[in-house]
Short mmCIF file of C-alpha atoms in Angstrom, two decimals:
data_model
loop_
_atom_site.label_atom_id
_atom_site.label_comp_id
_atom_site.label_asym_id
_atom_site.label_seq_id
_atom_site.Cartn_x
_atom_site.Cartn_y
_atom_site.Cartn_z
CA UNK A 1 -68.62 -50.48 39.26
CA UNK A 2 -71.56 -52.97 40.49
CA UNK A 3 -74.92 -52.83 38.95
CA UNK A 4 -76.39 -55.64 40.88
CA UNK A 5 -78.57 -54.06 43.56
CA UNK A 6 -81.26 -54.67 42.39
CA UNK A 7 -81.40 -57.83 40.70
CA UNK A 8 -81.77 -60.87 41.91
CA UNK A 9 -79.29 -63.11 40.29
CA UNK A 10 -76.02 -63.46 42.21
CA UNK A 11 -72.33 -65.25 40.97
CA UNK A 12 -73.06 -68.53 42.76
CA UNK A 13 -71.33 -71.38 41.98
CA UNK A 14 -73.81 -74.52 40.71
CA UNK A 15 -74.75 -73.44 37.23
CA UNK A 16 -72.31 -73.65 34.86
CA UNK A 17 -72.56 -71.86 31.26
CA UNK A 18 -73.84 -73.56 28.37
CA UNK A 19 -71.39 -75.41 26.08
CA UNK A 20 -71.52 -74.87 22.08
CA UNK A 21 -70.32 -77.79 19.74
CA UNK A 22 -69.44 -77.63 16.36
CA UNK A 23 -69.16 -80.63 14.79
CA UNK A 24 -67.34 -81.54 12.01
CA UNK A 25 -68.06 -85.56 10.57
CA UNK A 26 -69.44 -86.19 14.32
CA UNK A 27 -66.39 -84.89 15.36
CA UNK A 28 -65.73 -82.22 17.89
CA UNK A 29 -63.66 -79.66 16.40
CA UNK A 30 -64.66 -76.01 18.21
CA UNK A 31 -66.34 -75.24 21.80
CA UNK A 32 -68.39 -71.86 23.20
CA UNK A 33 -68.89 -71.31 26.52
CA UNK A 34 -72.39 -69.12 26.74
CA UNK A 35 -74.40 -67.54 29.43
CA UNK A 36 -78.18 -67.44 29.38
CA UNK A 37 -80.70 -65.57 32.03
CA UNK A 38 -84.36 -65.08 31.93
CA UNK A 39 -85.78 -62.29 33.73
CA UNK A 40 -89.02 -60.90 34.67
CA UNK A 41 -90.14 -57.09 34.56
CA UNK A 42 -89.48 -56.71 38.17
CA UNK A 43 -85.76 -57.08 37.81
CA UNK A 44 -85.87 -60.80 39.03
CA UNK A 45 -84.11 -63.53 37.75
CA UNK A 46 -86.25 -66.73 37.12
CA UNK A 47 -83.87 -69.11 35.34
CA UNK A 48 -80.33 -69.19 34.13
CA UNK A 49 -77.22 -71.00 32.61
CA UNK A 50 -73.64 -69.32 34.02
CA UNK A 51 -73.77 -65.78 35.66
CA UNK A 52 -76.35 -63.50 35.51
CA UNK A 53 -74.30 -60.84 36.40
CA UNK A 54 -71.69 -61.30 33.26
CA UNK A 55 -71.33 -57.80 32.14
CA UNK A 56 -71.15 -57.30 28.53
CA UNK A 57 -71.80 -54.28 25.97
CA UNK A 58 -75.26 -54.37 24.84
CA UNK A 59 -74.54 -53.12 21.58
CA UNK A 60 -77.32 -53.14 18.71
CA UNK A 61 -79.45 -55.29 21.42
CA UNK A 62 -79.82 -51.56 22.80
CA UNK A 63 -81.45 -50.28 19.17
CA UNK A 64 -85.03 -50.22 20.35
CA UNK A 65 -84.64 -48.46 23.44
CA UNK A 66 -82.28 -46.10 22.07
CA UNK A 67 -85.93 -45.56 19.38
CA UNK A 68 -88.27 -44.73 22.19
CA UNK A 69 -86.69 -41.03 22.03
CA UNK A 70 -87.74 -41.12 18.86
CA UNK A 71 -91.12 -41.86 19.47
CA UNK A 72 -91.85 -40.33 22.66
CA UNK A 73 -90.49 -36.95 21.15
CA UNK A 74 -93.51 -36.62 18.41
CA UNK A 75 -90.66 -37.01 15.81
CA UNK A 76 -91.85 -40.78 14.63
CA UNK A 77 -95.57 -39.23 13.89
CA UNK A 78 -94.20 -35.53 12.56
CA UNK A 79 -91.87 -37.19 9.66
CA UNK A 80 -95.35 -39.98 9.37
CA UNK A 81 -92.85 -42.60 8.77
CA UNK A 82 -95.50 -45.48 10.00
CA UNK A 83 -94.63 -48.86 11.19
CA UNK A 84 -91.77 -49.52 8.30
CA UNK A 85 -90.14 -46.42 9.58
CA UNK A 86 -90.15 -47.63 13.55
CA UNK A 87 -89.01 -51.07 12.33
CA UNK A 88 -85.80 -49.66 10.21
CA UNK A 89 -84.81 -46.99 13.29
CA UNK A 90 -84.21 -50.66 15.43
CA UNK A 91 -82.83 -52.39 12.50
CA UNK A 92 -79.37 -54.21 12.30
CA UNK A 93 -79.89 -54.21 8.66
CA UNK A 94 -78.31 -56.16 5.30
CA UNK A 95 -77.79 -52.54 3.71
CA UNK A 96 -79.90 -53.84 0.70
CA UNK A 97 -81.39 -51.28 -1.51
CA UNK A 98 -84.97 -51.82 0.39
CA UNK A 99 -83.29 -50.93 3.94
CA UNK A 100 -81.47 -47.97 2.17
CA UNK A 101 -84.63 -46.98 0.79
CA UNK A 102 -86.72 -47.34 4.25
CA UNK A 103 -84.02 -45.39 6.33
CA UNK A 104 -83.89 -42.18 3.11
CA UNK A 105 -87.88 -42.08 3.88
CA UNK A 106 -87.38 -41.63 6.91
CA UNK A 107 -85.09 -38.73 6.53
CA UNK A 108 -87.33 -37.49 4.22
CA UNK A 109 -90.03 -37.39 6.09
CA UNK A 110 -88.34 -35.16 8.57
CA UNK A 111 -86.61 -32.90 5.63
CA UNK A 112 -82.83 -34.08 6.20
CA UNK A 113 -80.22 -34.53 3.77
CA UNK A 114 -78.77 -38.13 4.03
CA UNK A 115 -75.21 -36.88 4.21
CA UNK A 116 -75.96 -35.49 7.88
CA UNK A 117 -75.60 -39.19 8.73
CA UNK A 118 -72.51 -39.43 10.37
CA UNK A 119 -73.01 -43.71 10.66
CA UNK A 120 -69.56 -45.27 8.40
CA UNK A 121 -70.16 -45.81 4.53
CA UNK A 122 -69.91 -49.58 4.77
CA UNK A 123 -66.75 -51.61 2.89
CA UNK A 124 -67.96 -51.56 -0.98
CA UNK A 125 -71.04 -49.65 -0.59
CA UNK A 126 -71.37 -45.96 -1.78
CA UNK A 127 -73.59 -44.01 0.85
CA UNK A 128 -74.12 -44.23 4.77
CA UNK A 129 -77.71 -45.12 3.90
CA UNK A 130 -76.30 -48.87 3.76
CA UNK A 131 -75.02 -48.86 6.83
CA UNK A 132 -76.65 -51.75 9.20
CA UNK A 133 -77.41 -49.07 11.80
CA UNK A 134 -78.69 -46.20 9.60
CA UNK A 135 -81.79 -46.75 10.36
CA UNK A 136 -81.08 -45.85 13.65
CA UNK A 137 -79.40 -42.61 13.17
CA UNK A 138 -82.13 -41.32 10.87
CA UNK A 139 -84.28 -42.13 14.21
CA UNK A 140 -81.65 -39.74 15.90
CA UNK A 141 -81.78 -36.82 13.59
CA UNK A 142 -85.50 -36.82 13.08
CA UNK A 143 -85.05 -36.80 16.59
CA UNK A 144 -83.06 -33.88 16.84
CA UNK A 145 -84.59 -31.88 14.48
CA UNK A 146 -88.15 -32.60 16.22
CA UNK A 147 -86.57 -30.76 19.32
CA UNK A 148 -84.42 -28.55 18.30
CA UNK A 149 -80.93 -30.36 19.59
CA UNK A 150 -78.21 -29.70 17.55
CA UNK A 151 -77.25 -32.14 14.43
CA UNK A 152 -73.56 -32.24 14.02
CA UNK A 153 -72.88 -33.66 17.86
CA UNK A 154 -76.39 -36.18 17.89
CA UNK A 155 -73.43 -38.71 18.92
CA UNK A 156 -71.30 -37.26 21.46
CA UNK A 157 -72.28 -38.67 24.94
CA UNK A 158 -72.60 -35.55 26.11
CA UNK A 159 -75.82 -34.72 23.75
CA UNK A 160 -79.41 -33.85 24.79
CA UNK A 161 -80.44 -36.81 22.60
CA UNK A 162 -77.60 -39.73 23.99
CA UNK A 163 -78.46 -38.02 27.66
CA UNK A 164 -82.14 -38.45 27.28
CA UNK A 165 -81.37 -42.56 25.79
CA UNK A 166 -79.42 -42.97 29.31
CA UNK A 167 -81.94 -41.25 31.39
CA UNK A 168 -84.75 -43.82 29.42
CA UNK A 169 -83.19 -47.07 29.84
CA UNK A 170 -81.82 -46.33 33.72
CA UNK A 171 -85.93 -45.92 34.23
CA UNK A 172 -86.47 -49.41 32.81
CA UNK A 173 -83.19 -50.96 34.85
CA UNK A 174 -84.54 -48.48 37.86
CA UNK A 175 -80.83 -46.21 37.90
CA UNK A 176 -79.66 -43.14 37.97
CA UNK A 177 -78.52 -42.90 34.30
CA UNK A 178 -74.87 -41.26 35.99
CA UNK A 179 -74.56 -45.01 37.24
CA UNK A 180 -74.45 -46.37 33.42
CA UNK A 181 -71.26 -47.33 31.61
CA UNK A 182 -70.78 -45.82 27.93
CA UNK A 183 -68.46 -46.54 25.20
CA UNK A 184 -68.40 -46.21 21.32
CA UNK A 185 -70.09 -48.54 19.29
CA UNK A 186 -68.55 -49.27 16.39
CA UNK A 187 -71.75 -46.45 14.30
CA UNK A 188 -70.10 -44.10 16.33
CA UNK A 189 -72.94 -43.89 18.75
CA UNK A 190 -72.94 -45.18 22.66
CA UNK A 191 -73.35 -48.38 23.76
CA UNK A 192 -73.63 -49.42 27.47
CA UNK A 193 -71.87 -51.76 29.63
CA UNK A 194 -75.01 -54.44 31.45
CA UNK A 195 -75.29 -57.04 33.02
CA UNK A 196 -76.84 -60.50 31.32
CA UNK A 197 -79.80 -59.92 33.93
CA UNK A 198 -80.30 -55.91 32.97
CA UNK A 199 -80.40 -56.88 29.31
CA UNK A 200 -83.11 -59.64 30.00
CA UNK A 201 -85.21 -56.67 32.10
CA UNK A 202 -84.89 -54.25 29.12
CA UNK A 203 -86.47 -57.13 26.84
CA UNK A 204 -88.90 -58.23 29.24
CA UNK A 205 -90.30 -54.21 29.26
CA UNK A 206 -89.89 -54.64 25.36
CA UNK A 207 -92.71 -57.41 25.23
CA UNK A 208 -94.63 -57.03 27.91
CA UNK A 209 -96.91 -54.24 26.32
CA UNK A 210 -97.81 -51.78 28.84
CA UNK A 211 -95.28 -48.91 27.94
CA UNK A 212 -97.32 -47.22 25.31
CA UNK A 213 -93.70 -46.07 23.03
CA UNK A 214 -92.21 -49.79 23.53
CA UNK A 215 -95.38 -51.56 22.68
CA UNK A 216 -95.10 -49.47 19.43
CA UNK A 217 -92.21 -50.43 19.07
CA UNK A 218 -92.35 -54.36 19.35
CA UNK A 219 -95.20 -54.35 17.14
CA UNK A 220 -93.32 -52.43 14.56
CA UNK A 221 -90.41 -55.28 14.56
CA UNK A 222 -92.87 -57.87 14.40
CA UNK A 223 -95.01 -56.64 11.77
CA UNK A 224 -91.67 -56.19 9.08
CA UNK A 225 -89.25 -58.55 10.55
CA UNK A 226 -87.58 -57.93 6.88
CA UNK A 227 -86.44 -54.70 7.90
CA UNK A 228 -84.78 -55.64 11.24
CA UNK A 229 -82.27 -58.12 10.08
CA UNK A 230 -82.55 -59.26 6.47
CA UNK A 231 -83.64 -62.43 4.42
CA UNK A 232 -81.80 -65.67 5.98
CA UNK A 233 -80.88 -63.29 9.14
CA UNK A 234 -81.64 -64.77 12.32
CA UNK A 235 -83.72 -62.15 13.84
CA UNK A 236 -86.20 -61.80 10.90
CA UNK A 237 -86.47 -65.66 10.29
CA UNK A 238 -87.66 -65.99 14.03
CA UNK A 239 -89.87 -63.21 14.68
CA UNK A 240 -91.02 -64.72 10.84
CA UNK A 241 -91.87 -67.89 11.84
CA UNK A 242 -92.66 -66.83 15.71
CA UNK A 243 -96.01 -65.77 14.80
CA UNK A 244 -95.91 -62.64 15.95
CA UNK A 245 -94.73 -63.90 19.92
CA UNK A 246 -91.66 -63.77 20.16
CA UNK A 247 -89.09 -60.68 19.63
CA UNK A 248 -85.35 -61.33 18.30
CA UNK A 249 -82.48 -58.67 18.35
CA UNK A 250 -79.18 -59.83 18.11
CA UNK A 251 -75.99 -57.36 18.94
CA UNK A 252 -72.38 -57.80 18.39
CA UNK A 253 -70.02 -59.63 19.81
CA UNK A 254 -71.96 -62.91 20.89
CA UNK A 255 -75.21 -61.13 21.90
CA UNK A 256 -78.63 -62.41 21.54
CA UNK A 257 -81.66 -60.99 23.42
CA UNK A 258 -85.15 -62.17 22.95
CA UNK A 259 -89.17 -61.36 24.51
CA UNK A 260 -92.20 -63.54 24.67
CA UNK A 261 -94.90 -60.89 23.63
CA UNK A 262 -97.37 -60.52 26.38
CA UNK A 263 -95.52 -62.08 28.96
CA UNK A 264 -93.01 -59.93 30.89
CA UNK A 265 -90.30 -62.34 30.34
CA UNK A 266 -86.87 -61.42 28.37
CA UNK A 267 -83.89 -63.94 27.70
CA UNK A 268 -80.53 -62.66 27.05
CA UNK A 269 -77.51 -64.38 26.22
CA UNK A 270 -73.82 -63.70 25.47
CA UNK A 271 -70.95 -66.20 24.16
CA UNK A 272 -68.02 -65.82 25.93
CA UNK A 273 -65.87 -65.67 22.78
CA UNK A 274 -67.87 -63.67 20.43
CA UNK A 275 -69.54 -66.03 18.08
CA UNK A 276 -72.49 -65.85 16.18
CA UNK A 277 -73.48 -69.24 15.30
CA UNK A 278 -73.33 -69.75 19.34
CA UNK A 279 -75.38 -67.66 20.15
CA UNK A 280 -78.18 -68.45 17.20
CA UNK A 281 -77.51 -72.07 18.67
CA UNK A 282 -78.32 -71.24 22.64
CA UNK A 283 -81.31 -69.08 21.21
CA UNK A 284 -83.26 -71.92 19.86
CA UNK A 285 -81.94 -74.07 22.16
CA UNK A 286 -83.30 -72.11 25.03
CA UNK A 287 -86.35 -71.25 23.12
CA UNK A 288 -87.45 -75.19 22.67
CA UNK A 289 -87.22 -75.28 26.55
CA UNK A 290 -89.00 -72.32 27.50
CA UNK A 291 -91.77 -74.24 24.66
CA UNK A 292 -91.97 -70.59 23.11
CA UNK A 293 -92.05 -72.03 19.78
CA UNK A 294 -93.74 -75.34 18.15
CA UNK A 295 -91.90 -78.15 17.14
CA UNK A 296 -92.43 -77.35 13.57
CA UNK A 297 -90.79 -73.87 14.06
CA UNK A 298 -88.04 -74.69 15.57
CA UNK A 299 -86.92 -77.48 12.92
CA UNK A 300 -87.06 -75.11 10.20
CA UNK A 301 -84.47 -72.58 12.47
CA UNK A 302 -82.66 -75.45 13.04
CA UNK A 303 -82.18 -76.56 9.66
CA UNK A 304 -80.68 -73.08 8.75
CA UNK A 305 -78.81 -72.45 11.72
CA UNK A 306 -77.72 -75.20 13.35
CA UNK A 307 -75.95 -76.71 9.97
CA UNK A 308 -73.50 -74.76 8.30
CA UNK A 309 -72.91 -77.23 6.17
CA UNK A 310 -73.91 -80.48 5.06
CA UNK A 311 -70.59 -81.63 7.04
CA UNK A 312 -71.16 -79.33 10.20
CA UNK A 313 -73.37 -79.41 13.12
CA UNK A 314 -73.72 -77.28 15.96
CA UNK A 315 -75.08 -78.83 19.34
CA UNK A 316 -75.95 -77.23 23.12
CA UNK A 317 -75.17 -79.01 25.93
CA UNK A 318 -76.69 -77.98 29.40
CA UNK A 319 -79.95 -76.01 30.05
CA UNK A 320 -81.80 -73.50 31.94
CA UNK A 321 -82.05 -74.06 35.65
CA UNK A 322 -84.60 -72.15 38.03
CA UNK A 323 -82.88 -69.61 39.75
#
């Protein structure tokens, strides 16, 4: 299935990925091939590294748009769960006892039982509260319970509440939601199957401001980064130190997606093999050449991501071209 109608990035030759380096002593020991794309709110792409088209699952990158049925529905303001609460229903979180505690308000709030969570209990932890994503499927039960959609199925693609997350983000992308590619994230929830260029459109609506239940939402994430990642997590120590300008949501499986507040413009970025520290490498990378951060900024991100050790070093080679 092709998704590319209506984007302007083809598969031509000329720009090749992004390379990631780890170096051990000064010494090459691992490379990451990456893709990058930044893209406007009209769908185009401006500038890229590799294909724009490289389809990947979007997985927790998708976490804010999956909230705006939360917040369009009323159920964000019935269960009054603030700003904390819209920040912890897009959260990938640490499972500490603070993100726990943020996602059982929530529930609260909206008079559910925590065990209606049907996110895993995570390895060594003792409720689904500490799930990374549980935030997220409080969000989906307030949800439900807000509009009367049955509980016990909130995460069969077939549901009122997964139907009405397709029929939202096709809007944004401008598709039918039928034309949308599901599969199971590892929550139990859907994912989707994008394109590097659809993911950068999604995060370019994120940031822009002028959709009243995304705007919300940004300004939730940026006002408790804490809640969306964790201390010494990536996302949280850039929208930290971003100054409230730049948005950070990281997925699985090499997936980094980022928004310069007030601008239209999203980046997305996905490393071929999966890796985390590439994709935390590419982000700052990219972000020093888009000059969305200062110089300051960025060397305190790159002294705690960019050196694993004292013996390590990650480096980028290749850039952004204009499209």
């Amino acid at each position: 299935m092709t998704l590319s109608s209506s984007f302007g990035g083809t598969a031509r030759g000329g720009v090749p990925p992004l390379e990631v380096r780890l170096l051990r002593n000064g010494i090459v020991e691992s490379r990451h091939r990456v893709h990058a794309v930044v893209g406007d709110g009209r769908g185009r792409v401006l500038m890229r590294a590799g294909d724009p088209q490289q389809l990947s699952f979007v997985r927790s990158a998708l976490k804010p748009f999956q909230a705006t049925v939360f917040v369009g529905s009323g159920a964000a303001d019935h269960c009054n769960c603030g700003e904390r609460g819209l920040a912890i229903a897009c959260a990938s979180h640490a499972g500490t006892a603070m993100h726990a505690r943020e996602a059982f308000k929530l529930l609260w709030g909206a008079e559910i039982e925590a065990e209606q969570l049907q996110c895993p209990v995570p390895e060594c932890g003792r409720s689904p509260l500490e799930h990374n994503c549980s935030g997220k499927h409080a969000a989906f039960l307030a949800t439900c319970r807000q509009l009367g959609w049955s509980r016990e199925s909130y995460l069969q693609k077939e549901h009122p509440l997964q139907q009405e997350v397709l029929k939202r983000v096709g809007d944004l992308l401008a598709l039918p939601a039928a034309e949308l590619l599901t599969a199971r994230d590892d929550c139990g929830a859907p994912t989707l199957q994008l394109q590097l260029a659809q993911m950068a459109l999604l995060y370019a609506h994120l940031g822009a401001g002028s959709q009243a239940d995304l705007e919300r939402l940004s300004r939730a994430m940026l006002a408790h980064p804490e809640l969306v990642a964790g201390e010494g997590r990536f996302d949280t120590e850039l929208m930290r130190r971003g100054h409230r300008q730049v948005l950070s949501k990281g997925g699985a499986e090499g997936i980094q997606c980022l928004s310069r507040v007030g601008e239209g413009l999203g980046v997305a970025i996905k490393v071929e093999d999966g890796s985390a520290r590439a994709k935390h490498a590419v982000a700052l990378h990219l972000l020093e050449q888009l000059d969305w951060l200062t110089p300051m900024t960025l060397e305190e991100l790159r002294g705690s991501f960019l050196h694993p050790a004292p013996h390590l070093q990650l480096e980028v080679i290749g850039e952004l071209r204009f499209d």
